[in-house]
PDB file of C-alpha atoms in Angstrom:
ATOM      1  CA  ASN C   1      79.043 110.492 122.883  1.00  0.00           C
ATOM      2  CA  ALA C   2      82.475 112.058 122.992  1.00  0.00           C
ATOM      3  CA  GLY C   3      84.888 111.077 120.308  1.00  0.00           C
ATOM      4  CA  VAL C   4      88.600 110.431 120.627  1.00  0.00           C
ATOM      5  CA  MET C   5      90.196 113.205 122.638  1.00  0.00           C
ATOM      6  CA  GLN C   6      93.761 114.363 122.377  1.00  0.00           C
ATOM      7  CA  ASN C   7      95.684 116.959 124.318  1.00  0.00           C
ATOM      8  CA  PRO C   8      97.334 119.246 123.994  1.00  0.00           C
ATOM      9  CA  ARG C   9      96.184 120.326 120.549  1.00  0.00           C
ATOM     10  CA  HIS C  10      99.365 122.283 120.020  1.00  0.00           C
ATOM     11  CA  LEU C  11     102.700 121.694 121.695  1.00  0.00           C
ATOM     12  CA  VAL C  12     105.899 123.669 121.285  1.00  0.00           C
ATOM     13  CA  ARG C  13     109.178 122.274 122.546  1.00  0.00           C
ATOM     14  CA  ARG C  14     112.812 123.242 122.228  1.00  0.00           C
ATOM     15  CA  ARG C  15     115.355 120.747 120.990  1.00  0.00           C
ATOM     16  CA  GLY C  16     116.321 118.330 123.738  1.00  0.00           C
ATOM     17  CA  GLN C  17     113.101 118.671 125.722  1.00  0.00           C
ATOM     18  CA  GLU C  18     110.502 115.967 126.223  1.00  0.00           C
ATOM     19  CA  ALA C  19     107.076 115.884 124.597  1.00  0.00           C
ATOM     20  CA  ARG C  20     104.112 114.033 126.087  1.00  0.00           C
ATOM     21  CA  LEU C  21     101.013 113.552 123.990  1.00  0.00           C
ATOM     22  CA  ARG C  22      97.812 112.197 125.503  1.00  0.00           C
ATOM     23  CA  CYS C  23      94.939 110.297 123.973  1.00  0.00           C
ATOM     24  CA  SER C  24      91.636 109.254 125.507  1.00  0.00           C
ATOM     25  CA  PRO C  25      89.800 106.715 123.343  1.00  0.00           C
ATOM     26  CA  MET C  26      86.110 106.753 122.604  1.00  0.00           C
ATOM     27  CA  LYS C  27      83.885 105.266 125.272  1.00  0.00           C
ATOM     28  CA  GLY C  28      83.803 101.515 124.945  1.00  0.00           C
ATOM     29  CA  HIS C  29      87.002 101.369 122.893  1.00  0.00           C
ATOM     30  CA  SER C  30      89.951  99.451 124.265  1.00  0.00           C
ATOM     31  CA  HIS C  31      92.334  99.649 121.305  1.00  0.00           C
ATOM     32  CA  VAL C  32      94.489 102.686 120.628  1.00  0.00           C
ATOM     33  CA  TYR C  33      96.693 103.507 117.654  1.00  0.00           C
ATOM     34  CA  TRP C  34      99.165 106.333 117.112  1.00  0.00           C
ATOM     35  CA  TYR C  35     100.031 107.799 113.715  1.00  0.00           C
ATOM     36  CA  ARG C  36     102.306 110.592 112.573  1.00  0.00           C
ATOM     37  CA  GLN C  37     101.553 112.933 109.686  1.00  0.00           C
ATOM     38  CA  LEU C  38     104.020 115.228 107.985  1.00  0.00           C
ATOM     39  CA  PRO C  39     102.676 118.188 105.939  1.00  0.00           C
ATOM     40  CA  GLU C  40     101.145 117.197 102.618  1.00  0.00           C
ATOM     41  CA  GLU C  41     101.540 113.496 103.401  1.00  0.00           C
ATOM     42  CA  GLY C  42      99.428 110.601 104.545  1.00  0.00           C
ATOM     43  CA  LEU C  43      99.470 109.169 108.014  1.00  0.00           C
ATOM     44  CA  LYS C  44     102.213 106.750 109.029  1.00  0.00           C
ATOM     45  CA  PHE C  45     101.471 104.071 111.588  1.00  0.00           C
ATOM     46  CA  MET C  46     103.569 104.144 114.738  1.00  0.00           C
ATOM     47  CA  VAL C  47     102.154 101.857 117.429  1.00  0.00           C
ATOM     48  CA  TYR C  48      99.070  99.853 118.405  1.00  0.00           C
ATOM     49  CA  LEU C  49      98.185  99.283 122.044  1.00  0.00           C
ATOM     50  CA  GLN C  50      95.587  97.621 124.138  1.00  0.00           C
ATOM     51  CA  LYS C  51      95.234  98.223 127.854  1.00  0.00           C
ATOM     52  CA  GLU C  52      98.628  97.607 129.454  1.00  0.00           C
ATOM     53  CA  ASN C  53      99.978  95.929 126.317  1.00  0.00           C
ATOM     54  CA  ILE C  54     101.875  97.021 123.233  1.00  0.00           C
ATOM     55  CA  ILE C  55     100.574  94.896 120.363  1.00  0.00           C
ATOM     56  CA  ASP C  56     102.524  96.299 117.420  1.00  0.00           C
ATOM     57  CA  GLU C  57     105.260  98.928 117.573  1.00  0.00           C
ATOM     58  CA  SER C  58     106.717  98.266 114.163  1.00  0.00           C
ATOM     59  CA  GLY C  59     106.334 101.912 113.156  1.00  0.00           C
ATOM     60  CA  MET C  60     107.994 103.417 116.203  1.00  0.00           C
ATOM     61  CA  PRO C  61     111.516 104.810 115.934  1.00  0.00           C
ATOM     62  CA  LYS C  62     113.852 102.635 117.972  1.00  0.00           C
ATOM     63  CA  GLU C  63     115.126 105.485 120.109  1.00  0.00           C
ATOM     64  CA  ARG C  64     113.523 108.347 122.026  1.00  0.00           C
ATOM     65  CA  PHE C  65     109.924 107.265 121.341  1.00  0.00           C
ATOM     66  CA  SER C  66     107.756 105.240 123.698  1.00  0.00           C
ATOM     67  CA  ALA C  67     104.058 104.651 124.206  1.00  0.00           C
ATOM     68  CA  GLU C  68     101.864 103.297 126.942  1.00  0.00           C
ATOM     69  CA  PHE C  69      98.193 102.658 127.606  1.00  0.00           C
ATOM     70  CA  PRO C  70      97.795 102.071 131.323  1.00  0.00           C
ATOM     71  CA  LYS C  71      94.901 100.327 132.990  1.00  0.00           C
ATOM     72  CA  GLU C  72      93.591 103.693 134.129  1.00  0.00           C
ATOM     73  CA  GLY C  73      93.978 106.937 132.263  1.00  0.00           C
ATOM     74  CA  PRO C  74      94.841 107.980 128.739  1.00  0.00           C
ATOM     75  CA  SER C  75      97.347 106.545 126.341  1.00  0.00           C
ATOM     76  CA  ILE C  76     100.571 108.532 126.243  1.00  0.00           C
ATOM     77  CA  LEU C  77     103.061 108.935 123.430  1.00  0.00           C
ATOM     78  CA  ARG C  78     106.351 110.161 124.804  1.00  0.00           C
ATOM     79  CA  ILE C  79     109.177 111.657 122.779  1.00  0.00           C
ATOM     80  CA  GLN C  80     112.412 112.262 124.622  1.00  0.00           C
ATOM     81  CA  GLN C  81     115.103 114.725 123.546  1.00  0.00           C
ATOM     82  CA  VAL C  82     113.035 116.073 120.690  1.00  0.00           C
ATOM     83  CA  VAL C  83     114.680 117.153 117.454  1.00  0.00           C
ATOM     84  CA  ARG C  84     113.341 119.387 114.699  1.00  0.00           C
ATOM     85  CA  GLY C  85     112.506 116.353 112.583  1.00  0.00           C
ATOM     86  CA  ASP C  86     109.945 115.324 115.177  1.00  0.00           C
ATOM     87  CA  SER C  87     107.781 118.300 114.222  1.00  0.00           C
ATOM     88  CA  ALA C  88     104.563 116.820 112.835  1.00  0.00           C
ATOM     89  CA  ALA C  89     100.926 116.185 113.612  1.00  0.00           C
ATOM     90  CA  TYR C  90     100.400 113.144 115.810  1.00  0.00           C
ATOM     91  CA  PHE C  91      97.048 111.452 115.616  1.00  0.00           C
ATOM     92  CA  CYS C  92      95.521 108.911 117.889  1.00  0.00           C
ATOM     93  CA  ALA C  93      92.756 106.538 116.820  1.00  0.00           C
ATOM     94  CA  SER C  94      90.688 104.043 118.758  1.00  0.00           C
ATOM     95  CA  SER C  95      88.547 101.049 117.932  1.00  0.00           C
ATOM     96  CA  ARG C  96      86.153  98.830 119.799  1.00  0.00           C
ATOM     97  CA  ALA C  97      87.636  95.459 119.001  1.00  0.00           C
ATOM     98  CA  PRO C  98      89.600  93.778 116.251  1.00  0.00           C
ATOM     99  CA  GLY C  99      88.581  91.368 113.617  1.00  0.00           C
ATOM    100  CA  GLN C 100      84.812  91.395 113.724  1.00  0.00           C
ATOM    101  CA  TRP C 101      82.660  92.423 110.822  1.00  0.00           C
ATOM    102  CA  GLY C 102      79.161  93.398 111.848  1.00  0.00           C
ATOM    103  CA  SER C 103      76.131  94.454 109.882  1.00  0.00           C
ATOM    104  CA  GLY C 104      77.459  97.932 109.485  1.00  0.00           C
ATOM    105  CA  THR C 105      80.823  99.348 110.241  1.00  0.00           C
ATOM    106  CA  SER C 106      83.426  96.876 111.286  1.00  0.00           C
ATOM    107  CA  THR C 107      84.019  96.898 115.017  1.00  0.00           C
ATOM    108  CA  ASP C 108      87.695  97.409 114.338  1.00  0.00           C
ATOM    109  CA  THR C 109      87.138 100.623 112.391  1.00  0.00           C
ATOM    110  CA  GLN C 110      89.526 103.237 113.677  1.00  0.00           C
ATOM    111  CA  TYR C 111      88.157 106.624 114.669  1.00  0.00           C
ATOM    112  CA  PHE C 112      90.617 109.469 114.894  1.00  0.00           C
ATOM    113  CA  GLY C 113      91.124 112.292 117.327  1.00  0.00           C
ATOM    114  CA  PRO C 114      91.858 115.910 116.332  1.00  0.00           C
ATOM    115  CA  GLY C 115      95.598 115.445 116.655  1.00  0.00           C
ATOM    116  CA  THR C 116      98.439 117.156 118.474  1.00  0.00           C
ATOM    117  CA  ARG C 117     100.601 119.448 116.425  1.00  0.00           C
ATOM    118  CA  LEU C 118     104.139 119.317 117.731  1.00  0.00           C
ATOM    119  CA  THR C 119     106.554 122.068 116.819  1.00  0.00           C
ATOM    120  CA  VAL C 120     110.190 121.714 117.805  1.00  0.00           C
ATOM    121  CA  LEU C 121     112.136 124.963 117.824  1.00  0.00           C
TER     122      LEU C 121
ATOM    123  CA  GLY H   1     107.982  98.834  97.951  1.00  0.00           C
ATOM    124  CA  GLU H   2     104.335  98.008  98.476  1.00  0.00           C
ATOM    125  CA  SER H   3     102.143 100.994  99.045  1.00  0.00           C
ATOM    126  CA  VAL H   4      98.749 102.503  98.683  1.00  0.00           C
ATOM    127  CA  GLY H   5      98.769 105.365  96.242  1.00  0.00           C
ATOM    128  CA  LEU H   6      96.402 107.755  94.605  1.00  0.00           C
ATOM    129  CA  HIS H   7      96.207 108.533  90.904  1.00  0.00           C
ATOM    130  CA  LEU H   8      95.333 112.225  91.249  1.00  0.00           C
ATOM    131  CA  PRO H   9      96.775 114.539  93.857  1.00  0.00           C
ATOM    132  CA  THR H  10      94.137 117.250  93.268  1.00  0.00           C
ATOM    133  CA  LEU H  11      90.583 117.258  91.992  1.00  0.00           C
ATOM    134  CA  SER H  12      88.422 120.290  91.300  1.00  0.00           C
ATOM    135  CA  VAL H  13      84.689 119.863  90.697  1.00  0.00           C
ATOM    136  CA  GLN H  14      81.641 122.048  90.346  1.00  0.00           C
ATOM    137  CA  GLU H  15      79.115 122.057  93.135  1.00  0.00           C
ATOM    138  CA  GLY H  16      76.393 119.549  92.358  1.00  0.00           C
ATOM    139  CA  ASP H  17      78.553 117.378  90.143  1.00  0.00           C
ATOM    140  CA  ASN H  18      79.659 113.893  91.085  1.00  0.00           C
ATOM    141  CA  SER H  19      83.247 113.340  92.253  1.00  0.00           C
ATOM    142  CA  ILE H  20      85.349 110.258  91.771  1.00  0.00           C
ATOM    143  CA  ILE H  21      88.541 109.786  93.742  1.00  0.00           C
ATOM    144  CA  ASN H  22      90.771 106.870  92.797  1.00  0.00           C
ATOM    145  CA  CYS H  23      93.245 104.786  94.698  1.00  0.00           C
ATOM    146  CA  ALA H  24      95.587 101.975  93.664  1.00  0.00           C
ATOM    147  CA  TYR H  25      96.991  99.394  96.001  1.00  0.00           C
ATOM    148  CA  SER H  26      99.716  96.904  95.315  1.00  0.00           C
ATOM    149  CA  ASN H  27      99.279  94.190  97.934  1.00  0.00           C
ATOM    150  CA  SER H  28      96.780  91.527  96.963  1.00  0.00           C
ATOM    151  CA  ALA H  29      96.808  90.307 100.583  1.00  0.00           C
ATOM    152  CA  SER H  30      94.936  93.419 101.705  1.00  0.00           C
ATOM    153  CA  ASP H  31      91.473  92.525 102.898  1.00  0.00           C
ATOM    154  CA  TYR H  32      90.010  95.734 104.274  1.00  0.00           C
ATOM    155  CA  PHE H  33      89.899  99.235 102.825  1.00  0.00           C
ATOM    156  CA  ILE H  34      88.752 102.516 104.268  1.00  0.00           C
ATOM    157  CA  TRP H  35      88.195 106.031 102.998  1.00  0.00           C
ATOM    158  CA  TYR H  36      88.860 108.947 105.306  1.00  0.00           C
ATOM    159  CA  LYS H  37      88.170 112.649 104.862  1.00  0.00           C
ATOM    160  CA  GLN H  38      90.503 115.156 106.456  1.00  0.00           C
ATOM    161  CA  GLU H  39      89.651 118.817 106.698  1.00  0.00           C
ATOM    162  CA  SER H  40      92.339 121.373 107.349  1.00  0.00           C
ATOM    163  CA  GLY H  41      93.568 121.247 110.931  1.00  0.00           C
ATOM    164  CA  LYS H  42      91.460 118.245 111.858  1.00  0.00           C
ATOM    165  CA  GLY H  43      91.864 114.518 112.258  1.00  0.00           C
ATOM    166  CA  PRO H  44      90.777 112.021 109.591  1.00  0.00           C
ATOM    167  CA  GLN H  45      87.057 111.351 109.599  1.00  0.00           C
ATOM    168  CA  PHE H  46      85.768 107.901 108.684  1.00  0.00           C
ATOM    169  CA  ILE H  47      83.624 107.908 105.540  1.00  0.00           C
ATOM    170  CA  ILE H  48      83.089 104.345 104.413  1.00  0.00           C
ATOM    171  CA  ASP H  49      84.826 100.987 104.401  1.00  0.00           C
ATOM    172  CA  ILE H  50      84.724  97.795 102.392  1.00  0.00           C
ATOM    173  CA  ARG H  51      85.941  94.234 102.789  1.00  0.00           C
ATOM    174  CA  SER H  52      87.716  92.368 100.028  1.00  0.00           C
ATOM    175  CA  ASN H  53      84.799  89.944  99.670  1.00  0.00           C
ATOM    176  CA  MET H  54      82.661  92.822  98.373  1.00  0.00           C
ATOM    177  CA  ASP H  55      82.977  94.939  95.242  1.00  0.00           C
ATOM    178  CA  LYS H  56      80.616  97.764  96.108  1.00  0.00           C
ATOM    179  CA  ARG H  57      79.266  99.442  99.178  1.00  0.00           C
ATOM    180  CA  GLN H  58      77.003 102.458  99.450  1.00  0.00           C
ATOM    181  CA  GLY H  59      76.568 105.043 102.123  1.00  0.00           C
ATOM    182  CA  GLN H  60      74.852 108.384 102.241  1.00  0.00           C
ATOM    183  CA  ARG H  61      75.908 110.142  99.003  1.00  0.00           C
ATOM    184  CA  VAL H  62      79.054 108.013  98.858  1.00  0.00           C
ATOM    185  CA  THR H  63      79.856 104.756  97.128  1.00  0.00           C
ATOM    186  CA  VAL H  64      83.057 102.759  97.340  1.00  0.00           C
ATOM    187  CA  LEU H  65      83.992 100.413  94.523  1.00  0.00           C
ATOM    188  CA  LEU H  66      86.644  97.742  94.807  1.00  0.00           C
ATOM    189  CA  ASN H  67      88.187  96.059  91.794  1.00  0.00           C
ATOM    190  CA  LYS H  68      90.493  93.341  93.066  1.00  0.00           C
ATOM    191  CA  THR H  69      91.527  92.280  89.570  1.00  0.00           C
ATOM    192  CA  VAL H  70      93.362  95.536  88.981  1.00  0.00           C
ATOM    193  CA  LYS H  71      93.839  96.407  92.669  1.00  0.00           C
ATOM    194  CA  HIS H  72      91.847  99.594  92.382  1.00  0.00           C
ATOM    195  CA  LEU H  73      89.599 101.388  94.838  1.00  0.00           C
ATOM    196  CA  SER H  74      87.412 104.404  94.177  1.00  0.00           C
ATOM    197  CA  LEU H  75      85.241 106.755  96.173  1.00  0.00           C
ATOM    198  CA  GLN H  76      82.271 108.318  94.450  1.00  0.00           C
ATOM    199  CA  ILE H  77      80.586 111.341  95.983  1.00  0.00           C
ATOM    200  CA  ALA H  78      77.192 112.244  94.565  1.00  0.00           C
ATOM    201  CA  ALA H  79      76.061 115.850  94.251  1.00  0.00           C
ATOM    202  CA  THR H  80      79.295 117.234  95.647  1.00  0.00           C
ATOM    203  CA  GLN H  81      78.863 120.090  98.098  1.00  0.00           C
ATOM    204  CA  PRO H  82      81.275 122.797  99.319  1.00  0.00           C
ATOM    205  CA  GLY H  83      81.440 120.972 102.645  1.00  0.00           C
ATOM    206  CA  ASP H  84      83.002 118.029 100.828  1.00  0.00           C
ATOM    207  CA  SER H  85      86.154 120.052 100.190  1.00  0.00           C
ATOM    208  CA  ALA H  86      88.948 118.244 102.004  1.00  0.00           C
ATOM    209  CA  VAL H  87      91.797 115.808 101.501  1.00  0.00           C
ATOM    210  CA  TYR H  88      90.632 112.240 101.000  1.00  0.00           C
ATOM    211  CA  PHE H  89      92.791 109.281 101.977  1.00  0.00           C
ATOM    212  CA  CYS H  90      92.365 105.643 101.188  1.00  0.00           C
ATOM    213  CA  ALA H  91      93.849 103.175 103.637  1.00  0.00           C
ATOM    214  CA  GLU H  92      94.329  99.441 103.561  1.00  0.00           C
ATOM    215  CA  LYS H  93      94.790  96.770 106.139  1.00  0.00           C
ATOM    216  CA  ARG H  94      96.680  93.683 105.174  1.00  0.00           C
ATOM    217  CA  ASN H  95      95.379  90.237 105.939  1.00  0.00           C
ATOM    218  CA  GLY H  96      97.518  88.624 108.577  1.00  0.00           C
ATOM    219  CA  GLY H  97      99.132  91.852 109.595  1.00  0.00           C
ATOM    220  CA  SER H  98      98.534  93.705 112.795  1.00  0.00           C
ATOM    221  CA  GLN H  99      95.004  95.041 112.676  1.00  0.00           C
ATOM    222  CA  GLY H 100      96.370  98.292 113.938  1.00  0.00           C
ATOM    223  CA  ASN H 101      98.555  98.973 111.004  1.00  0.00           C
ATOM    224  CA  LEU H 102      96.596 100.887 108.424  1.00  0.00           C
ATOM    225  CA  ILE H 103      98.607 101.830 105.346  1.00  0.00           C
ATOM    226  CA  PHE H 104      97.591 105.263 104.113  1.00  0.00           C
ATOM    227  CA  GLY H 105      97.974 106.762 100.681  1.00  0.00           C
ATOM    228  CA  LYS H 106      99.204 110.316 100.214  1.00  0.00           C
ATOM    229  CA  GLY H 107      95.777 111.817  99.700  1.00  0.00           C
ATOM    230  CA  THR H 108      93.738 113.628  97.062  1.00  0.00           C
ATOM    231  CA  LYS H 109      92.680 117.191  97.646  1.00  0.00           C
ATOM    232  CA  LEU H 110      89.098 117.794  96.557  1.00  0.00           C
ATOM    233  CA  SER H 111      88.084 121.393  95.840  1.00  0.00           C
ATOM    234  CA  VAL H 112      84.433 122.166  95.201  1.00  0.00           C
ATOM    235  CA  LYS H 113      83.679 125.285  93.192  1.00  0.00           C
ATOM    236  CA  PRO H 114      80.392 127.043  93.961  1.00  0.00           C
TER     237      PRO H 114
END
């Protein structure tokens, strides 16, 4: 049972280039979340998506950042015209469904991928 | 502003001892709390979670305690092992907020001495 998959694991871009980060959720999961982590800090929420819908993008910078989760294929976080401040680890998480508490782990528990480490030169 | 924070940034324990990692939260509207473990170069790994209608939950070698009166959360690890060395984050989800938006604390680094 494969977990959340992210690629690439490491990405190097020069200032002004575009970065595309991909996330494939766990099998059976239809909710995807993107977080950003700076060194020595906790994760900061960016965006929450379901298939073909953005549910909450309150953590996304207003410019240069966009996210999608198409009907087919992985979720993509896109950063246009990258700047050095975009250098960070970007994590994707997925969950089965929101708002239901079962006998064990909640079905909306988020499981994380290994992350993409973006370095902007 | 409102945030989830941790009392201790680093914790060093002897192998075999019990570890206690603490977390304070400030929003009484939070209704769901999670502990994650993050090893160097990896993504956060789910450890255990707890709803606000509970005050204790046990897993394998781990126990989470929730004290809503003082808005305090703790993770207890029994018989700590070298493989437990990692950064531990608590996270909260606020009732009524987007279920996607987990608020993470800064993390506590646990070092286990052999």
